[in-house]
Each structure stands twice: as structure tokens, then as C-alpha cells.
XYZ file of N, CA and C in Angstrom:
726
model
N 78.313 103.831 110.299
C 78.140 104.239 108.916
C 76.858 103.649 108.320
N 75.926 103.203 109.144
C 74.750 102.517 108.640
C 73.863 103.427 107.802
N 73.860 104.758 108.043
C 72.998 105.663 107.296
C 73.635 106.132 105.995
N 74.847 105.793 105.748
C 75.550 106.253 104.557
C 75.310 105.306 103.390
N 75.280 105.877 102.189
C 75.173 105.014 101.018
C 76.550 104.449 100.678
N 76.615 103.574 99.691
C 77.878 102.890 99.399
C 78.964 103.867 98.960
N 78.597 104.891 98.190
C 79.591 105.878 97.747
C 80.150 106.646 98.932
N 79.267 106.992 99.869
C 79.710 107.723 101.056
C 80.562 106.846 101.959
N 80.217 105.569 102.072
C 81.029 104.655 102.883
C 82.435 104.541 102.307
N 82.514 104.442 100.977
C 83.833 104.381 100.329
C 84.624 105.658 100.589
N 83.924 106.796 100.544
C 84.585 108.082 100.786
C 85.121 108.162 102.212
N 84.328 107.688 103.171
C 84.759 107.695 104.575
C 85.987 106.810 104.755
N 85.962 105.622 104.183
C 87.104 104.707 104.317
C 88.361 105.281 103.674
N 88.194 105.941 102.531
C 89.347 106.553 101.864
C 89.905 107.696 102.696
N 89.022 108.528 103.234
C 89.453 109.654 104.077
C 90.225 109.142 105.292
N 89.703 108.113 105.929
C 90.359 107.541 107.112
C 91.719 106.962 106.746
N 91.817 106.334 105.567
C 93.093 105.728 105.163
C 94.182 106.779 104.990
N 93.788 107.994 104.591
C 94.769 109.067 104.416
C 95.076 109.786 105.729
N 94.071 109.944 106.571
C 94.221 110.810 107.754
C 94.354 110.058 109.066
N 93.967 108.769 109.063
C 93.962 107.966 110.295
C 93.062 108.601 111.359
N 92.052 109.319 110.927
C 91.130 109.949 111.867
C 89.961 109.010 112.145
N 89.083 109.433 113.029
C 87.933 108.606 113.378
C 86.854 108.700 112.300
N 85.915 107.785 112.368
C 84.791 107.805 111.429
C 83.983 109.089 111.574
N 83.740 109.493 112.820
C 82.952 110.706 113.054
C 83.622 111.930 112.439
N 84.933 112.027 112.611
C 85.651 113.176 112.048
C 85.664 113.099 110.522
N 85.770 111.905 109.978
C 85.737 111.743 108.524
C 84.416 112.253 107.955
N 83.312 111.859 108.572
C 81.991 112.303 108.116
C 81.873 113.817 108.225
N 82.400 114.383 109.313
C 82.355 115.834 109.521
C 83.037 116.579 108.367
N 84.255 116.164 108.031
C 85.014 116.846 106.973
C 84.416 116.592 105.594
N 83.938 115.387 105.360
C 83.358 115.068 104.057
C 82.042 115.805 103.835
N 81.259 115.934 104.884
C 80.025 116.718 104.785
C 80.331 118.153 104.391
N 81.344 118.725 105.058
C 81.713 120.117 104.786
C 82.222 120.295 103.358
N 82.851 119.245 102.819
C 83.401 119.308 101.458
C 82.435 118.733 100.426
N 81.175 118.560 100.831
C 80.146 118.012 99.940
C 80.567 116.660 99.360
N 81.210 115.873 100.197
C 81.628 114.506 99.921
C 82.673 114.399 98.814
N 83.450 115.457 98.684
C 84.609 115.418 97.795
C 85.816 115.006 98.630
N 86.302 113.787 98.422
C 87.362 113.246 99.276
C 88.625 114.090 99.197
N 89.049 114.424 97.988
C 90.283 115.196 97.825
C 90.191 116.544 98.526
N 89.043 117.205 98.376
C 88.858 118.496 99.031
C 88.851 118.375 100.540
N 88.191 117.320 101.049
C 88.125 117.117 102.498
C 89.501 116.835 103.080
N 90.289 116.011 102.383
C 91.643 115.689 102.853
C 92.530 116.928 102.823
N 92.408 117.746 101.773
C 93.197 118.982 101.677
C 92.899 119.910 102.847
N 91.615 120.063 103.167
C 91.230 120.929 104.290
C 91.768 120.369 105.597
N 91.685 119.052 105.750
C 92.147 118.404 106.983
C 93.623 118.689 107.229
N 94.454 118.546 106.192
C 95.898 118.710 106.379
C 96.341 120.173 106.345
N 95.583 121.033 105.676
C 95.955 122.450 105.659
C 95.584 123.143 106.962
N 94.598 122.599 107.644
C 94.184 123.173 108.932
C 93.866 122.026 109.886
N 94.916 121.348 110.389
C 94.701 120.137 111.194
C 93.857 120.403 112.437
N 92.944 119.505 112.741
C 92.128 119.643 113.946
C 92.923 119.248 115.181
N 92.435 119.592 116.363
C 93.119 119.142 117.586
C 93.037 117.628 117.696
N 93.990 117.008 118.385
C 93.970 115.546 118.532
C 92.663 115.061 119.140
N 92.184 113.959 118.612
C 90.945 113.396 119.137
C 91.200 112.643 120.436
N 90.268 112.742 121.326
C 90.348 111.974 122.567
C 89.733 110.606 122.299
N 90.591 109.633 122.200
C 90.130 108.288 121.867
C 89.591 107.582 123.109
N 88.398 107.055 122.962
C 87.827 106.275 124.052
C 88.333 104.844 123.905
N 89.357 104.533 124.664
C 89.939 103.199 124.558
C 89.514 102.390 125.766
N 88.788 101.336 125.519
C 88.295 100.464 126.583
C 89.114 99.177 126.569
N 90.080 99.102 127.476
C 90.962 97.937 127.501
C 90.189 96.660 127.780
N 89.127 96.759 128.568
C 88.347 95.561 128.889
C 87.703 94.956 127.640
N 87.212 95.822 126.744
C 86.573 95.303 125.528
C 87.604 94.640 124.617
N 88.826 95.195 124.583
C 89.882 94.585 123.773
C 90.326 93.267 124.405
N 90.343 93.225 125.732
C 90.699 91.985 126.429
C 89.679 90.886 126.117
N 88.408 91.262 126.024
C 87.366 90.286 125.665
C 87.553 89.805 124.228
N 87.924 90.735 123.357
C 88.186 90.364 121.968
C 89.368 89.400 121.895
N 90.373 89.655 122.723
C 91.528 88.753 122.795
C 91.080 87.350 123.192
N 90.222 87.265 124.192
C 89.738 85.958 124.650
C 89.001 85.220 123.537
N 88.318 85.975 122.694
C 87.595 85.376 121.573
C 88.541 84.627 120.634
N 89.726 85.194 120.430
C 90.685 84.566 119.511
C 91.632 83.594 120.211
N 91.815 83.780 121.504
C 92.712 82.877 122.239
C 91.983 81.646 122.751
N 90.636 81.711 122.757
C 89.866 80.592 123.288
C 90.071 80.407 124.776
N 90.405 81.498 125.457
C 90.633 81.438 126.894
C 92.052 81.077 127.275
N 92.900 80.815 126.279
C 94.300 80.475 126.558
C 95.110 81.743 126.837
N 96.351 81.543 127.243
C 97.212 82.671 127.605
C 97.584 83.518 126.394
N 97.718 82.871 125.226
C 98.103 83.568 123.997
C 97.170 83.195 122.854
N 97.168 84.012 121.811
C 96.478 83.651 120.576
C 97.449 82.828 119.740
N 97.061 81.601 119.427
C 97.931 80.727 118.649
C 97.599 80.851 117.154
N 98.230 80.031 116.335
C 98.144 80.186 114.882
C 96.707 80.171 114.367
N 95.878 79.243 114.867
C 94.504 79.171 114.358
C 93.718 80.427 114.708
N 93.981 80.989 115.894
C 93.315 82.225 116.294
C 93.780 83.412 115.470
N 95.071 83.440 115.141
C 95.612 84.512 114.294
C 94.976 84.450 112.910
N 94.832 83.237 112.380
C 94.210 83.080 111.061
C 92.765 83.566 111.082
N 92.042 83.262 112.153
C 90.645 83.708 112.259
C 90.569 85.223 112.419
N 91.506 85.786 113.174
C 91.581 87.235 113.369
C 91.718 87.949 112.025
N 92.640 87.481 111.188
C 92.844 88.135 109.896
C 91.684 87.862 108.936
N 91.077 86.692 109.040
C 89.915 86.400 108.200
C 88.788 87.369 108.513
N 88.575 87.653 109.802
C 87.512 88.574 110.194
C 87.877 90.029 109.910
N 89.173 90.289 109.733
C 89.618 91.621 109.297
C 89.525 91.773 107.778
N 89.208 90.676 107.096
C 89.199 90.644 105.623
C 90.588 90.922 105.054
N 91.595 90.384 105.720
C 92.984 90.547 105.283
C 93.558 89.180 104.935
N 94.068 89.048 103.721
C 94.728 87.818 103.284
C 96.084 87.721 103.983
N 96.347 86.596 104.623
C 97.592 86.460 105.377
C 98.826 86.388 104.494
N 98.639 86.250 103.184
C 99.788 86.311 102.279
C 100.064 87.743 101.827
N 99.165 88.657 102.172
C 99.343 90.070 101.821
C 100.310 90.712 102.807
N 101.171 91.580 102.303
C 102.168 92.231 103.147
C 101.522 92.994 104.297
N 100.278 93.449 104.127
C 99.635 94.235 105.183
C 99.372 93.393 106.431
N 99.251 92.072 106.276
C 99.069 91.227 107.465
C 100.309 91.297 108.352
N 101.496 91.303 107.726
C 102.734 91.463 108.489
C 102.818 92.862 109.094
N 102.319 93.850 108.348
C 102.370 95.226 108.840
C 101.496 95.400 110.078
N 100.362 94.704 110.115
C 99.506 94.756 111.308
C 100.242 94.151 112.498
N 100.875 93.008 112.298
C 101.627 92.371 113.384
C 102.802 93.247 113.820
N 103.376 93.970 112.887
C 104.436 94.930 113.228
C 103.873 96.035 114.112
N 102.698 96.541 113.765
C 102.065 97.572 114.591
C 101.755 97.035 115.988
N 101.511 95.734 116.073
C 101.257 95.103 117.369
C 102.561 94.785 118.105
N 103.702 94.982 117.421
C 105.029 94.649 117.963
C 105.097 93.179 118.357
N 104.449 92.346 117.534
C 104.460 90.901 117.789
C 105.877 90.361 117.665
N 106.228 89.445 118.541
C 107.574 88.864 118.529
C 107.628 87.540 117.779
N 106.466 86.980 117.462
C 106.421 85.689 116.768
C 105.297 85.693 115.739
N 105.524 85.099 114.557
C 104.448 85.025 113.558
C 103.372 84.015 113.914
N 103.635 83.183 114.903
C 102.704 82.104 115.239
C 102.001 82.301 116.573
N 102.193 83.458 117.179
C 101.629 83.665 118.514
C 101.505 85.156 118.822
N 100.384 85.522 119.439
C 100.183 86.897 119.905
C 99.899 86.862 121.398
N 100.657 87.618 122.160
C 100.384 87.697 123.591
C 99.256 88.697 123.836
N 98.678 88.620 125.006
C 97.608 89.561 125.355
C 98.130 90.990 125.358
N 99.342 91.186 125.885
C 99.922 92.530 125.944
C 100.129 93.094 124.543
N 100.634 92.272 123.626
C 100.839 92.711 122.239
C 99.511 93.087 121.593
N 98.497 92.273 121.832
C 97.184 92.488 121.228
C 96.558 93.786 121.736
N 96.545 93.951 123.041
C 95.941 95.149 123.638
C 96.725 96.398 123.248
N 98.046 96.323 123.358
C 98.876 97.486 123.016
C 98.755 97.845 121.537
N 98.581 96.829 120.682
C 98.427 97.090 119.255
C 97.169 97.887 118.960
N 96.061 97.482 119.572
C 94.817 98.229 119.384
C 94.948 99.645 119.932
N 95.617 99.765 121.060
C 95.785 101.092 121.660
C 96.674 101.970 120.787
N 97.757 101.413 120.268
C 98.690 102.168 119.425
C 97.989 102.685 118.173
N 97.093 101.859 117.630
C 96.381 102.231 116.411
C 95.101 103.004 116.697
N 94.850 103.267 117.977
C 93.666 104.017 118.406
C 92.383 103.340 117.925
N 92.313 102.042 118.170
C 91.154 101.250 117.779
C 90.499 100.661 119.022
N 89.175 100.725 119.056
C 88.446 100.189 120.200
C 87.721 98.893 119.883
N 87.708 98.518 118.607
C 87.043 97.286 118.204
C 87.565 96.853 116.836
N 87.061 95.732 116.363
C 87.553 95.178 115.103
C 87.217 96.085 113.914
N 86.041 96.715 113.952
C 85.667 97.608 112.852
C 86.594 98.814 112.768
N 87.015 99.321 113.927
C 87.987 100.422 113.927
C 89.265 99.998 113.213
N 89.719 98.781 113.535
C 90.957 98.290 112.933
C 90.782 98.068 111.429
N 89.617 97.562 111.031
C 89.345 97.384 109.599
C 89.511 98.701 108.851
N 89.057 99.782 109.474
C 89.116 101.089 108.809
C 90.539 101.618 108.695
N 91.475 101.019 109.441
C 92.865 101.482 109.409
C 93.744 100.679 108.439
N 93.226 99.562 107.935
C 94.061 98.661 107.133
C 94.654 99.361 105.914
N 93.822 100.094 105.193
C 94.326 100.764 103.993
C 95.423 101.766 104.346
N 95.242 102.471 105.449
C 96.252 103.437 105.879
C 97.548 102.771 106.309
N 97.435 101.620 106.981
C 98.632 100.876 107.394
C 99.439 100.461 106.172
N 98.734 100.001 105.139
C 99.423 99.586 103.912
C 100.037 100.784 103.197
N 99.314 101.884 103.160
C 99.821 103.079 102.475
C 101.059 103.624 103.177
N 101.102 103.509 104.503
C 102.267 103.994 105.260
C 103.556 103.329 104.786
N 103.441 102.094 104.293
C 104.633 101.364 103.853
C 105.254 101.967 102.596
N 104.541 102.883 101.954
C 105.104 103.568 100.785
C 106.172 104.580 101.192
N 106.162 104.973 102.459
C 107.195 105.872 102.976
C 108.486 105.066 103.178
N 109.588 105.528 102.598
C 110.849 104.766 102.635
C 111.329 104.496 104.051
N 111.231 105.491 104.927
C 111.721 105.323 106.302
C 110.863 104.335 107.080
N 109.550 104.442 106.899
C 108.646 103.510 107.575
C 108.874 102.093 107.053
N 109.013 101.966 105.731
C 109.214 100.635 105.157
C 110.516 100.020 105.659
N 111.562 100.825 105.764
C 112.839 100.277 106.229
C 112.712 99.758 107.661
N 112.026 100.512 108.508
C 111.812 100.066 109.891
C 111.039 98.754 109.902
N 110.013 98.668 109.069
C 109.201 97.455 108.956
C 110.030 96.288 108.412
N 110.836 96.556 107.395
C 111.666 95.532 106.753
C 112.668 94.945 107.753
N 113.293 95.797 108.548
C 114.244 95.316 109.560
C 113.522 94.482 110.615
N 112.326 94.944 111.009
C 111.515 94.195 111.972
C 111.252 92.777 111.477
N 110.995 92.634 110.182
C 110.635 91.328 109.642
C 111.750 90.304 109.819
N 112.995 90.748 109.831
C 114.104 89.818 110.064
C 114.005 89.236 111.472
N 113.912 90.095 112.463
C 113.846 89.637 113.853
C 112.559 88.867 114.124
N 111.484 89.283 113.482
C 110.171 88.677 113.673
C 110.140 87.222 113.216
N 110.866 86.917 112.146
C 110.763 85.581 111.547
C 111.944 84.661 111.829
N 113.019 85.172 112.401
C 114.203 84.326 112.599
C 114.096 83.418 113.822
N 113.125 83.687 114.697
C 113.009 82.886 115.907
C 114.169 83.140 116.853
N 114.695 82.084 117.442
C 115.798 82.221 118.404
C 117.172 82.179 117.741
N 117.200 82.101 116.433
C 118.476 82.027 115.720
C 119.040 83.424 115.466
N 120.319 83.469 115.111
C 120.954 84.741 114.756
C 120.782 85.051 113.276
N 120.491 84.023 112.495
C 120.338 84.184 111.050
C 118.938 83.752 110.623
N 118.590 84.120 109.393
C 117.271 83.801 108.859
C 117.395 82.631 107.889
N 116.603 81.593 108.118
C 116.638 80.430 107.223
C 116.402 80.872 105.781
N 117.139 80.296 104.865
C 117.096 80.737 103.470
C 115.691 80.673 102.855
N 114.930 79.577 103.030
C 113.585 79.554 102.432
C 112.699 80.696 102.933
N 112.843 81.040 104.209
C 112.061 82.147 104.772
C 112.505 83.467 104.155
N 113.817 83.656 104.055
C 114.350 84.890 103.464
C 113.870 85.052 102.023
N 113.909 83.975 101.249
C 113.476 84.037 99.852
C 111.999 84.404 99.752
N 111.187 83.780 100.603
C 109.747 84.080 100.606
C 109.502 85.544 100.966
N 110.202 86.029 101.986
C 110.005 87.412 102.422
C 110.482 88.410 101.378
N 111.606 88.143 100.745
C 112.071 89.058 99.697
C 111.043 89.162 98.577
N 110.488 88.024 98.178
C 109.490 88.049 97.108
C 108.222 88.771 97.556
N 107.891 88.664 98.833
C 106.702 89.324 99.362
C 106.919 90.820 99.560
N 108.087 91.181 100.080
C 108.337 92.569 100.473
C 108.947 93.433 99.377
N 109.763 92.832 98.514
C 110.553 93.646 97.577
C 110.081 93.603 96.124
N 109.043 92.834 95.845
C 108.476 92.878 94.498
C 108.025 94.307 94.199
N 108.397 94.806 93.050
C 108.123 96.189 92.613
C 108.978 97.227 93.332
N 109.895 96.771 94.183
C 110.812 97.696 94.851
C 112.265 97.454 94.434
N 112.576 96.238 94.053
C 113.945 95.848 93.716
C 113.965 95.353 92.272
N 114.471 96.150 91.332
C 114.436 95.775 89.913
C 115.140 94.458 89.599
N 116.136 94.103 90.399
C 116.917 92.891 90.126
C 116.517 91.728 91.046
N 115.291 91.779 91.551
C 114.859 90.762 92.517
C 114.931 89.347 91.938
N 114.451 89.153 90.719
C 114.462 87.805 90.130
C 115.891 87.283 89.993
N 116.794 88.149 89.562
C 118.202 87.745 89.455
C 118.792 87.438 90.827
N 118.416 88.243 91.824
C 118.913 88.031 93.179
C 118.461 86.673 93.714
N 117.183 86.368 93.534
C 116.640 85.087 93.997
C 117.366 83.930 93.308
N 117.537 84.038 91.998
C 118.221 82.976 91.247
C 119.663 82.823 91.710
N 120.337 83.943 91.928
C 121.732 83.917 92.384
C 121.854 83.239 93.746
N 120.991 83.609 94.667
C 121.033 83.029 96.018
C 120.785 81.526 95.953
N 119.804 81.123 95.163
C 119.477 79.698 95.064
C 120.600 78.887 94.418
N 121.313 79.503 93.486
C 122.382 78.794 92.777
C 123.708 78.797 93.526
N 124.018 79.912 94.188
C 125.383 80.096 94.684
C 125.524 80.257 96.206
N 124.464 80.557 96.896
C 124.614 80.819 98.342
C 124.148 79.625 99.173
N 122.861 79.352 99.118
C 122.287 78.165 99.769
C 122.567 78.117 101.268
N 122.733 79.295 101.887
C 122.942 79.342 103.345
C 121.973 80.335 103.966
N 121.902 80.298 105.284
C 121.066 81.260 106.005
C 121.586 82.678 105.770
N 120.704 83.652 105.969
C 121.024 85.061 105.715
C 121.236 85.786 107.040
N 122.355 86.503 107.147
C 122.592 87.260 108.381
C 121.925 88.636 108.299
N 121.849 89.295 109.429
C 121.098 90.553 109.504
C 121.755 91.660 108.691
N 123.069 91.687 108.664
C 123.780 92.721 107.915
C 123.422 92.644 106.427
N 123.447 91.442 105.882
C 123.088 91.263 104.475
C 121.629 91.624 104.238
N 120.772 91.202 105.153
C 119.334 91.503 105.039
C 119.095 93.011 104.944
N 119.698 93.765 105.840
C 119.472 95.215 105.875
C 120.084 95.903 104.661
N 121.331 95.551 104.348
C 122.026 96.249 103.266
C 121.453 95.914 101.888
N 120.779 94.772 101.771
C 120.142 94.477 100.489
C 119.072 95.523 100.170
N 118.366 95.989 101.187
C 117.350 97.017 100.951
C 117.998 98.294 100.431
N 119.125 98.685 101.011
C 119.846 99.865 100.517
C 120.333 99.629 99.084
N 120.846 98.442 98.851
C 121.356 98.089 97.524
C 120.243 98.113 96.472
N 119.033 97.746 96.874
C 117.920 97.656 95.923
C 117.566 99.004 95.308
N 118.040 100.083 95.920
C 117.674 101.430 95.458
C 118.703 102.044 94.515
N 119.837 101.372 94.312
C 120.890 101.991 93.506
C 120.938 101.403 92.100
N 121.517 102.168 91.198
C 121.750 101.713 89.829
C 123.032 100.884 89.808
N 122.977 99.712 89.201
C 124.160 98.841 89.194
C 125.358 99.505 88.525
N 125.092 100.411 87.603
C 126.196 101.121 86.941
C 126.932 102.053 87.897
N 126.271 102.385 89.015
C 126.875 103.276 90.004
C 127.417 102.504 91.205
N 127.391 101.186 91.118
C 127.817 100.358 92.252
C 129.315 100.515 92.512
N 129.639 100.775 93.771
C 131.039 100.934 94.190
C 131.498 99.649 94.873
N 132.304 98.887 94.189
C 132.776 97.609 94.740
C 133.653 97.805 95.961
N 134.192 99.016 96.139
C 135.024 99.304 97.307
C 134.203 99.840 98.472
N 132.900 99.915 98.283
C 132.032 100.386 99.359
C 131.863 99.321 100.427
N 131.141 99.678 101.468
C 130.985 98.762 102.609
C 129.825 97.794 102.384
N 129.860 97.092 101.256
C 128.817 96.121 100.953
C 129.252 94.722 101.393
N 128.308 93.884 101.798
C 128.654 92.488 102.108
C 129.220 91.806 100.862
N 130.105 90.852 101.077
C 130.725 90.150 99.945
C 129.679 89.466 99.074
N 128.573 89.053 99.677
C 127.519 88.386 98.914
C 126.944 89.319 97.849
N 126.807 90.589 98.180
C 126.287 91.555 97.207
C 127.331 91.834 96.129
N 128.617 91.900 96.530
C 129.690 92.043 95.527
C 129.621 90.900 94.509
N 129.448 89.693 95.017
C 129.387 88.516 94.145
C 128.161 88.573 93.233
N 127.070 89.091 93.765
C 125.853 89.202 92.958
C 126.046 90.174 91.797
N 126.704 91.291 92.055
C 126.950 92.274 90.992
C 127.772 91.638 89.873
N 128.786 90.866 90.244
C 129.595 90.168 89.239
C 128.750 89.149 88.473
N 127.867 88.492 89.192
C 126.966 87.499 88.584
C 126.087 88.153 87.515
N 125.542 89.320 87.831
C 124.684 90.029 86.876
C 125.490 90.487 85.668
N 126.696 91.000 85.913
C 127.545 91.466 84.804
C 127.898 90.321 83.858
N 128.187 89.160 84.434
C 128.540 88.000 83.609
C 127.350 87.519 82.779
N 126.149 87.668 83.338
C 124.951 87.259 82.600
C 124.723 88.149 81.384
N 125.190 89.394 81.489
C 124.988 90.351 80.393
C 126.004 90.173 79.273
N 127.126 89.498 79.589
C 128.185 89.340 78.569
C 127.985 88.069 77.750
């Protein structure tokens, strides 16, 4: 994108975030639409092009892996932090977890070579700049309810380690990170858990809380198949209102 001006670079990045296409294809469609992003995206989806043949060079990704692993078998925490810094991604941003989800990482503190290589291949990226261009699209994908639910469930297994349950401080941090602006009663839920539960969170409660976050409390069915913890929370909220 070296020949493009700043407005055109922004247009290319926006087009890629919506279509997950290559830079070359983005420029092609934007040129045809006289650099109108909305028009270019409309044409792209109304008449989809044939799949692009991605030139994926596993050796180059393996070299990139070595850069972050320092020659070790895995990328450890310091290498992961440097990886995200060079991606211009804040590790407290939900998209950092979404990238690790795309890599199918099994641990937040370690990336294996297989996870790293497969992640780049899955995202059709041949280098770090390719991955940078996909970040906005990865984050936007989380707006889809089905994709977000898959990601949300992954986060339980990703962060629990070898345990069957998720440590409460981790669960609280993740809920605040993942469910802000998605769960209207999040602040009450956090307060309730801190006051009355004080135990690790099991997977059933973790998953069903996401379903619960989408319903109106006035429509809550206490005889439904909800965990007892959620039943208790509903009573807690009702008592606060009286």
C-alpha cells in the first residue's frame, strides 16, 4: 500500500475488515468504485469473486515463530506480549483473545508452533502485515451472536487450565471484558457473585449466563432449566428493587 494516500489506505483497511479479502483485491474493487468503500463492498457481496488462491509459505511463518519464541519450542508470555505489541493490539482488548481463539491456543501464556502456523493459515495470512489487516474484521465478527457464543465458550476452556472450574477472579475479569455492553445487569451480577457466591464457576453456569444475559428479567421463568445461581441472582435483583 506504499503508493496509496492515507485516505486510500484507510479505505483498503475498511474494505478488508468487511470482506476478509486480500489487499490486492481490495484495491481492485475500490478502484472500480472510485474509492467509495460502501459501493465497493456492495459490489463485492452482490457479485462475489472466486476464492483467492492464497500463497501461504509455512517456512516464512515458522521463521516468524522463531522470532517470538527466541528459538525455544514454544512462544512464552514475553514473546506473546511482543507479538501483540507489534500487531498494535492492546492485550486487554477483547480482540487479543479473539486472535488467540483463531489460533486455537490452549493456554493464555503459551503458543505452540503448530498453533501459530495453523492460525496464520486459517486466517489466510502470510506475514504480520496480513494479520494486522485482519484485526478489525476479527473484532467485527464477534458482533455475530453465534460466533460470539463459540468464542465465549472457548474462553472458559482457554483460561481454566487443568481445572474443571474457572477461578472466580478470572471469571469476574472475563465477564467484565466480554459482556460489557452485552449484559444489562452485569454490574449487579458482579456484585452478587462477590457478595454471595465467592466460589469457582462451573462451565454450565458460564455458558447459561450468556443465554440469560439476552432475556428480560420480567420474562424470567424460574421453573426453566437455569442454574440455581442464576435463580438466586434474579431474587437478589428483585429484592434490590423493593
